[in-house]
């Protein structure tokens, strides 16, 4: 029996301490907006629908919801009157009647789906409310969990806590699961008679207790509960996210020679037996198959890389790059919207844009595809087993046929048929003895000056 689940993601916070033109939850960790991390955790934890509570930049935040894959409804909270008030902005969604309602914050991207799942299990087991708590290294600012043995009696917000209560280190992460059939009834009874004059979501604990309902706690690692309020928080969370992903990659069989110098994107997909050398940065949309080596100082984005490929050092793969097995991309090579077929080699100092390179073709050092005329982009097609000599400019649109040969230093403006030789450069002129004459004249000039 699968239970239905609504996830309510609170993302109406202004985030003024970010000093940004954009609302806080649009800022990115691992190339993904904070709120999208929360959406992804919700979906992974089994949410059928996500109710996104938005404030500033409502349109942009809502659009991210739509991209997240789940069914997303967006609700605007126009006045910021507290976390319970924010949850109630999604009243219409909650009223549809889900088995479980989970509430999480849009600015807390490290929360693991497993924690949400554990909280849901308690609701399935009959609890009305399950709070995700954590042991805080420094509890200042957090709501404290007031326990009696293993029973949660109440959550006391920092501003309302007595000196004794402030010493409690067991804190509220902000994440809460509720019985979907009781949620609205509990939330509607929350008042705002407290130090902040806000409607606190945390008050549902005492309200449920007063009705003799079952209230439980699950514990999470403090790291999962870290929220982002400042740019420094953003950097810290990015660091922790990267640490976590590096560890996962290594567990999955990826070799990271110097893990702390490799930066992944939220969607980087790497198979076992790939080696990543130091100082490699992944933008979004990269996948790499087994046996491939990414050499040091490479930057990859939007690239699909097959098995047993060698990339770099100092390579830059841009979006639309597709590399087939056993191909090689060497140092100071940039590719964009380019497919390199199996066994093709482009080893040094080259730009390939809007190009396709056939199997086993060899692209010499300093080759440039001239794909742009200032207005439009054009394609270059290079056939199987073709050889492009060093320092050639291939002026697109142009086709180099299978087995064709382009002499070095050529500017190729016309198609080259299969197996043809194309030379597009001035012929060499050699004058016997003329070099010695020039040297003698230059030597005299220098002597005369001194
Ligand atoms: C909240 C919890 C506290 C917990 C802490 C963990 C309450 C009352 N307190 O406190 O127990 O220890 O989180 O970080 O729930 N938001 C809205 N609209 C509002 C108010 C808040 O969308 O009207 C969103 C904020 O954008 C933020 C989240 O809810 O993402 C938490 O709000 P915040 O005011 O930061 O709560 P804390 O005081 O940190
Ligand atoms: Ca907060």
XYZ file of C-alpha atoms and ligand atoms in Angstrom:
490
model
C 0.000 0.000 0.000
C 1.574 3.278 -1.039
C 0.570 6.399 0.830
C -0.095 9.696 -0.909
C 2.133 12.571 0.070
C 2.055 16.336 -0.296
C 5.294 18.229 0.240
C 4.981 21.874 1.270
C 8.174 23.779 0.474
C 8.469 27.176 2.160
C 10.303 29.593 -0.085
C 8.823 32.967 0.746
C 11.803 34.210 2.751
C 13.267 37.474 1.476
C 16.867 36.527 2.125
C 17.918 40.159 2.471
C 21.251 39.164 4.011
C 22.267 37.721 0.647
C 22.383 41.360 -0.624
C 21.075 40.113 -3.935
C 18.772 41.248 -6.693
C 17.342 37.723 -6.634
C 15.393 36.051 -3.879
C 17.470 33.715 -1.746
C 16.189 30.339 -2.952
C 17.210 31.092 -6.538
C 20.892 31.024 -5.569
C 22.645 27.850 -6.588
C 24.470 24.983 -4.940
C 26.166 22.578 -7.358
C 24.608 24.544 -10.197
C 21.059 23.934 -8.973
C 18.899 26.576 -7.233
C 18.436 25.987 -3.493
C 14.700 25.483 -3.880
C 15.246 22.865 -6.593
C 17.281 20.790 -4.120
C 14.293 20.808 -1.761
C 11.970 19.899 -4.630
C 14.228 17.016 -5.664
C 14.388 15.647 -2.089
C 10.599 15.834 -1.865
C 10.138 13.927 -5.094
C 12.731 11.326 -4.114
C 11.007 10.853 -0.777
C 7.807 10.003 -2.616
C 5.852 13.266 -2.730
C 3.112 13.093 -5.356
C 2.579 16.826 -5.316
C 4.700 19.744 -4.170
C 3.055 22.909 -2.888
C 5.560 25.687 -3.321
C 4.994 28.712 -1.090
C 6.607 31.668 -2.805
C 7.115 35.355 -2.091
C 9.563 37.552 -3.997
C 10.430 36.446 -7.578
C 7.346 34.221 -7.455
C 7.355 33.645 -11.195
C 10.976 32.511 -11.407
C 10.616 30.223 -8.379
C 7.394 28.737 -9.743
C 9.086 28.026 -13.067
C 11.743 26.005 -11.225
C 8.968 23.998 -9.608
C 7.613 23.107 -13.003
C 11.051 21.900 -14.081
C 11.369 19.573 -11.082
C 9.317 16.737 -12.522
C 6.625 16.425 -9.857
C 3.228 17.968 -10.034
C 3.829 21.391 -8.534
C 1.315 23.950 -7.349
C 2.491 27.349 -6.379
C 0.976 29.568 -3.667
C 1.915 33.125 -2.956
C 2.425 34.229 0.634
C 2.103 37.990 0.401
C 2.615 38.794 4.087
C 5.361 36.999 5.967
C 3.566 36.127 9.204
C 5.423 32.981 10.190
C 6.020 29.371 9.210
C 2.500 28.115 10.083
C 1.014 31.008 8.138
C 3.268 30.080 5.213
C 2.120 26.437 5.297
C -1.497 27.607 5.366
C -0.922 29.537 2.142
C -1.095 26.046 0.631
C -4.433 25.332 2.361
C -6.117 24.395 -0.903
C -3.529 21.691 -1.618
C -3.593 20.323 1.936
C -7.412 20.225 1.821
C -7.262 17.787 -1.079
C -6.534 15.151 1.534
C -3.183 13.409 1.398
C -2.084 10.636 3.753
C 1.121 12.503 4.619
C 2.059 16.163 4.516
C 5.749 17.009 4.832
C 6.951 20.569 5.369
C 10.458 21.637 4.466
C 12.337 24.865 3.807
C 13.432 25.980 0.367
C 16.750 27.281 1.706
C 17.986 23.974 3.181
C 19.478 22.009 0.291
C 21.352 19.224 2.095
C 18.307 17.501 3.542
C 18.381 13.864 2.492
C 15.261 12.184 1.080
C 15.894 9.374 3.535
C 15.238 11.689 6.479
C 11.890 12.667 4.972
C 11.083 9.001 4.398
C 11.878 8.151 8.031
C 9.552 10.911 9.231
C 6.798 9.644 6.914
C 7.097 6.140 8.353
C 6.060 7.484 11.776
C 2.961 9.097 10.267
C 2.117 5.790 8.580
C 2.575 4.209 12.008
C -0.091 6.458 13.534
C 1.716 9.590 14.703
C -0.068 12.902 14.052
C 3.191 14.854 13.872
C 6.820 13.839 13.427
C 9.521 16.474 13.872
C 13.018 16.144 12.419
C 15.432 17.122 15.174
C 19.204 17.373 15.429
C 21.906 17.876 18.051
C 23.208 21.392 17.420
C 26.867 22.203 18.002
C 25.617 25.708 18.839
C 21.837 25.763 19.435
C 21.513 29.581 19.516
C 18.702 30.747 17.256
C 17.025 27.368 16.844
C 13.767 26.107 18.280
C 14.510 23.661 21.171
C 12.814 20.292 21.521
C 11.309 19.962 25.011
C 11.339 16.251 25.736
C 10.008 14.100 28.511
C 11.938 10.904 28.066
C 11.419 9.993 24.448
C 8.210 12.019 24.199
C 8.222 15.421 22.519
C 6.151 17.865 24.567
C 6.718 21.106 22.732
C 9.106 23.146 20.625
C 10.278 26.388 22.207
C 11.538 29.066 19.815
C 14.827 30.686 20.816
C 13.243 34.076 21.456
C 10.622 32.539 23.758
C 12.946 30.158 25.617
C 13.888 30.435 29.298
C 17.539 30.357 30.330
C 17.170 26.666 31.216
C 15.521 25.832 27.896
C 18.255 27.685 26.015
C 20.752 25.131 27.319
C 18.986 22.335 25.397
C 21.005 21.265 22.386
C 18.341 19.099 20.753
C 16.870 21.407 18.132
C 14.187 21.606 15.483
C 15.456 21.322 11.907
C 12.267 22.910 10.591
C 11.293 19.741 8.745
C 8.050 18.211 9.910
C 5.715 15.450 8.757
C 2.014 15.624 9.587
C -0.945 13.325 9.260
C -2.611 14.750 6.155
C -6.115 14.282 7.581
C -5.316 16.229 10.749
C -2.915 18.853 9.392
C -5.386 21.645 8.628
C -7.240 21.235 11.895
C -3.955 21.529 13.849
C -2.573 24.419 11.767
C -5.779 26.440 12.077
C -5.417 26.459 15.850
C -1.945 28.060 15.805
C -1.947 31.573 17.271
C 0.641 34.331 17.302
C 0.970 35.189 21.000
C 4.761 34.875 21.177
C 7.942 36.949 21.191
C 7.940 37.421 17.411
C 4.164 37.819 16.989
C 4.366 35.117 14.293
C 2.304 32.036 13.576
C 4.790 29.309 14.486
C 4.514 25.955 12.728
C 6.254 24.507 15.758
C 3.153 25.186 17.885
C 1.360 22.236 16.262
C 3.390 19.997 18.586
C 1.748 21.344 21.737
C -1.643 21.527 20.023
C -1.445 17.871 19.002
C -0.259 16.907 22.519
C -3.250 18.708 24.028
C -5.471 16.416 21.937
C -3.489 13.442 23.207
C -2.215 12.731 19.725
C 1.006 10.888 19.144
C 3.981 13.214 18.414
C 7.396 11.850 17.518
C 10.932 12.885 16.671
C 13.450 11.500 14.202
C 17.047 12.659 14.297
C 19.119 13.884 11.375
C 22.711 14.956 11.006
C 23.180 18.672 11.653
C 24.688 19.053 8.176
C 21.336 18.139 6.603
C 19.603 20.938 8.419
C 21.899 23.807 7.439
C 19.988 26.705 5.946
C 21.421 29.420 3.743
C 21.050 33.003 4.904
C 24.273 34.631 3.705
C 26.806 34.238 0.912
C 29.134 32.641 3.453
C 26.451 30.047 4.263
C 26.080 29.445 0.536
C 29.811 28.717 0.185
C 29.759 26.461 3.248
C 26.806 24.460 1.964
C 28.434 24.195 -1.475
C 31.571 22.851 0.203
C 29.600 20.275 2.185
C 27.613 19.261 -0.878
C 30.825 18.721 -2.851
C 32.392 16.718 0.007
C 29.361 14.468 0.098
C 29.283 13.938 -3.668
C 33.039 13.210 -3.852
C 32.618 10.521 -1.213
C 29.636 9.041 -3.097
C 31.576 9.050 -6.376
C 34.477 7.157 -4.818
C 32.135 4.636 -3.191
C 30.631 4.122 -6.665
C 34.057 3.262 -8.120
C 35.277 6.563 -9.550
C 38.946 7.403 -8.913
C 39.501 10.959 -7.737
C 43.239 11.569 -7.465
C 42.761 14.749 -5.429
C 39.075 14.749 -4.431
C 39.067 18.167 -2.810
C 40.014 19.799 -6.149
C 37.207 18.267 -8.206
C 33.870 20.097 -8.394
C 30.743 18.309 -9.529
C 27.432 19.585 -10.763
C 24.163 18.334 -9.261
C 23.626 16.036 -12.254
C 27.159 14.820 -13.053
C 26.917 11.116 -13.908
C 30.126 9.078 -13.894
C 30.512 5.315 -14.201
C 32.906 3.157 -12.225
C 36.512 2.998 -13.439
C 36.631 6.556 -14.626
C 39.707 8.459 -13.411
C 39.423 12.154 -12.644
C 42.755 13.898 -12.210
C 43.196 17.013 -10.038
C 41.497 20.347 -10.684
C 38.589 19.329 -12.855
C 35.344 21.312 -12.878
C 31.990 19.962 -14.059
C 29.192 22.237 -15.228
C 25.740 20.762 -15.681
C 24.894 17.946 -18.076
C 27.989 15.740 -18.111
C 28.003 11.959 -18.296
C 31.106 9.766 -18.568
C 31.356 6.029 -19.250
C 33.772 3.480 -17.818
C 37.490 3.523 -18.557
C 37.701 7.183 -19.477
C 40.339 9.489 -17.991
C 39.772 13.195 -17.439
C 43.230 14.723 -17.114
C 44.055 17.673 -14.902
C 42.656 21.186 -15.298
C 39.760 20.379 -17.587
C 36.360 22.083 -17.642
C 33.364 20.107 -18.898
C 29.779 21.130 -19.443
C 26.926 19.546 -21.415
C 29.120 16.724 -22.674
C 28.398 13.047 -23.191
C 31.622 11.078 -23.050
C 31.764 7.373 -23.915
C 34.137 4.716 -22.576
C 37.940 4.599 -22.847
C 38.226 8.214 -23.894
C 41.047 10.548 -22.886
C 40.241 14.210 -22.189
C 42.778 16.927 -21.377
C 44.851 18.069 -19.624
C 43.504 21.616 -20.072
C 40.525 20.684 -22.242
C 37.295 22.615 -22.393
C 34.204 20.703 -23.462
C 31.163 22.889 -23.960
C 27.473 22.038 -24.374
C 26.524 19.716 -27.191
C 29.793 17.784 -27.092
C 29.558 14.057 -27.774
C 32.656 11.893 -27.622
C 32.530 8.276 -28.789
C 34.692 5.424 -27.471
C 38.479 5.647 -27.589
C 38.529 9.182 -28.969
C 41.131 11.626 -27.632
C 40.856 15.311 -26.838
C 44.161 16.839 -25.812
C 45.473 20.035 -24.290
C 44.033 23.455 -25.103
C 41.222 22.022 -27.160
C 37.741 23.552 -27.033
C 34.688 21.764 -28.381
C 31.125 23.028 -28.674
C 28.141 21.328 -30.281
C 30.549 18.817 -31.757
C 30.562 15.076 -32.157
C 33.816 13.144 -32.189
C 33.373 9.599 -33.520
C 35.160 6.536 -32.197
C 38.930 6.714 -32.254
C 39.076 10.284 -33.560
C 41.963 12.390 -32.281
C 42.164 16.106 -31.649
C 45.229 16.437 -29.550
C 46.418 20.041 -29.421
C 45.327 23.681 -29.589
C 42.093 23.396 -31.513
C 38.578 24.816 -31.662
C 35.824 22.560 -32.954
C 32.414 24.245 -33.012
C 29.294 22.909 -34.765
C 31.333 20.052 -36.199
C 31.238 16.328 -36.647
C 34.449 14.351 -36.890
C 34.360 10.853 -38.388
C 35.863 7.686 -36.915
C 39.663 7.656 -36.627
C 40.029 11.093 -38.196
C 43.075 13.069 -37.056
C 42.771 16.792 -36.428
C 46.168 18.497 -36.422
C 47.402 21.057 -33.906
C 45.951 24.506 -34.310
C 42.925 23.538 -36.391
C 40.045 25.980 -36.179
C 36.510 25.512 -37.438
C 35.351 28.981 -38.482
C 31.703 28.378 -37.608
C 30.437 31.912 -37.157
C 30.287 34.845 -39.560
C 29.082 37.348 -37.009
C 25.437 36.546 -37.775
C 24.934 32.831 -38.342
C 26.540 29.543 -37.334
C 27.517 26.858 -39.862
C 28.553 23.232 -39.633
C 31.803 21.521 -40.498
C 31.692 17.838 -41.338
C 34.902 15.827 -41.349
C 34.747 12.260 -42.691
C 36.105 8.952 -41.437
C 39.902 8.584 -41.529
C 40.340 12.150 -42.736
C 43.565 13.980 -41.908
C 43.525 17.705 -41.235
C 47.034 19.195 -41.250
C 48.160 21.560 -38.510
C 47.112 25.182 -38.459
C 44.177 24.783 -40.806
C 41.115 26.988 -40.844
C 37.983 25.166 -41.966
C 35.516 27.818 -43.065
C 32.012 26.472 -42.527
C 29.781 25.356 -44.057
C 32.291 22.867 -45.388
C 32.621 19.104 -45.823
C 35.916 17.234 -45.657
C 35.304 13.793 -47.200
C 36.224 10.340 -45.897
C 39.935 9.704 -46.160
C 40.571 13.240 -47.413
C 43.830 15.039 -46.616
C 44.131 18.746 -45.847
C 47.639 20.173 -46.143
C 48.820 22.126 -43.100
C 48.249 25.812 -43.008
C 45.265 25.568 -45.318
C 42.258 27.831 -45.315
C 39.570 25.490 -46.589
C 36.570 27.265 -48.083
C 35.359 24.599 -50.498
C 34.267 21.009 -49.876
C 36.996 18.382 -50.177
C 35.812 15.127 -51.815
C 36.541 11.688 -50.340
C 40.222 10.761 -50.561
C 41.186 14.089 -52.171
C 44.107 16.300 -51.136
C 43.316 19.961 -50.511
C 45.987 22.626 -50.107
C 44.790 26.157 -49.537
C 47.902 28.247 -48.925
C 50.545 30.197 -50.832
C 53.213 28.055 -52.472
C 56.678 28.157 -50.871
C 59.419 30.136 -52.635
C 63.092 29.137 -51.949
C 66.022 31.373 -53.041
C 69.494 29.807 -52.690
C 72.052 31.953 -50.782
C 69.549 34.724 -50.094
C 69.383 33.930 -46.369
C 73.117 34.485 -45.894
C 72.865 37.851 -47.715
C 70.113 39.043 -45.406
C 72.092 37.981 -42.337
C 75.197 39.836 -43.479
C 73.245 43.009 -44.188
C 71.528 42.895 -40.796
C 74.877 42.366 -39.022
C 76.350 45.463 -40.733
C 73.366 47.551 -39.712
C 73.740 46.539 -36.098
C 77.496 47.295 -36.064
C 76.887 50.728 -37.661
C 74.399 51.694 -34.943
C 76.649 50.875 -31.996
C 12.540 27.889 12.139
C 11.808 27.107 13.220
C 12.804 26.696 14.310
C 13.925 25.892 13.680
C 14.566 26.669 12.548
C 15.545 25.803 11.798
C 9.525 27.988 13.358
C 8.607 28.866 14.077
N 10.780 27.949 13.790
O 12.992 29.082 12.751
O 12.176 25.940 15.295
O 14.895 25.569 14.646
O 13.576 27.088 11.595
O 16.219 26.566 10.869
O 9.114 27.296 12.430
N 9.130 31.269 5.804
C 8.161 31.645 4.900
N 7.181 32.499 5.301
C 7.109 32.972 6.574
C 8.111 32.594 7.475
C 9.106 31.732 7.082
O 8.176 31.220 3.743
O 6.177 33.717 6.866
C 10.195 30.349 5.376
C 11.532 31.046 5.299
O 11.784 31.452 3.964
C 12.513 29.977 5.710
C 11.707 29.085 6.636
O 10.347 29.363 6.369
O 12.943 29.214 4.621
C 12.045 29.286 8.102
O 11.711 30.569 8.494
P 12.589 31.396 9.506
O 11.902 32.663 9.789
O 13.985 31.454 9.029
O 12.488 30.474 10.794
P 13.551 30.363 11.969
O 13.401 31.524 12.849
O 14.867 30.058 11.413
Ca 16.051 30.246 9.449
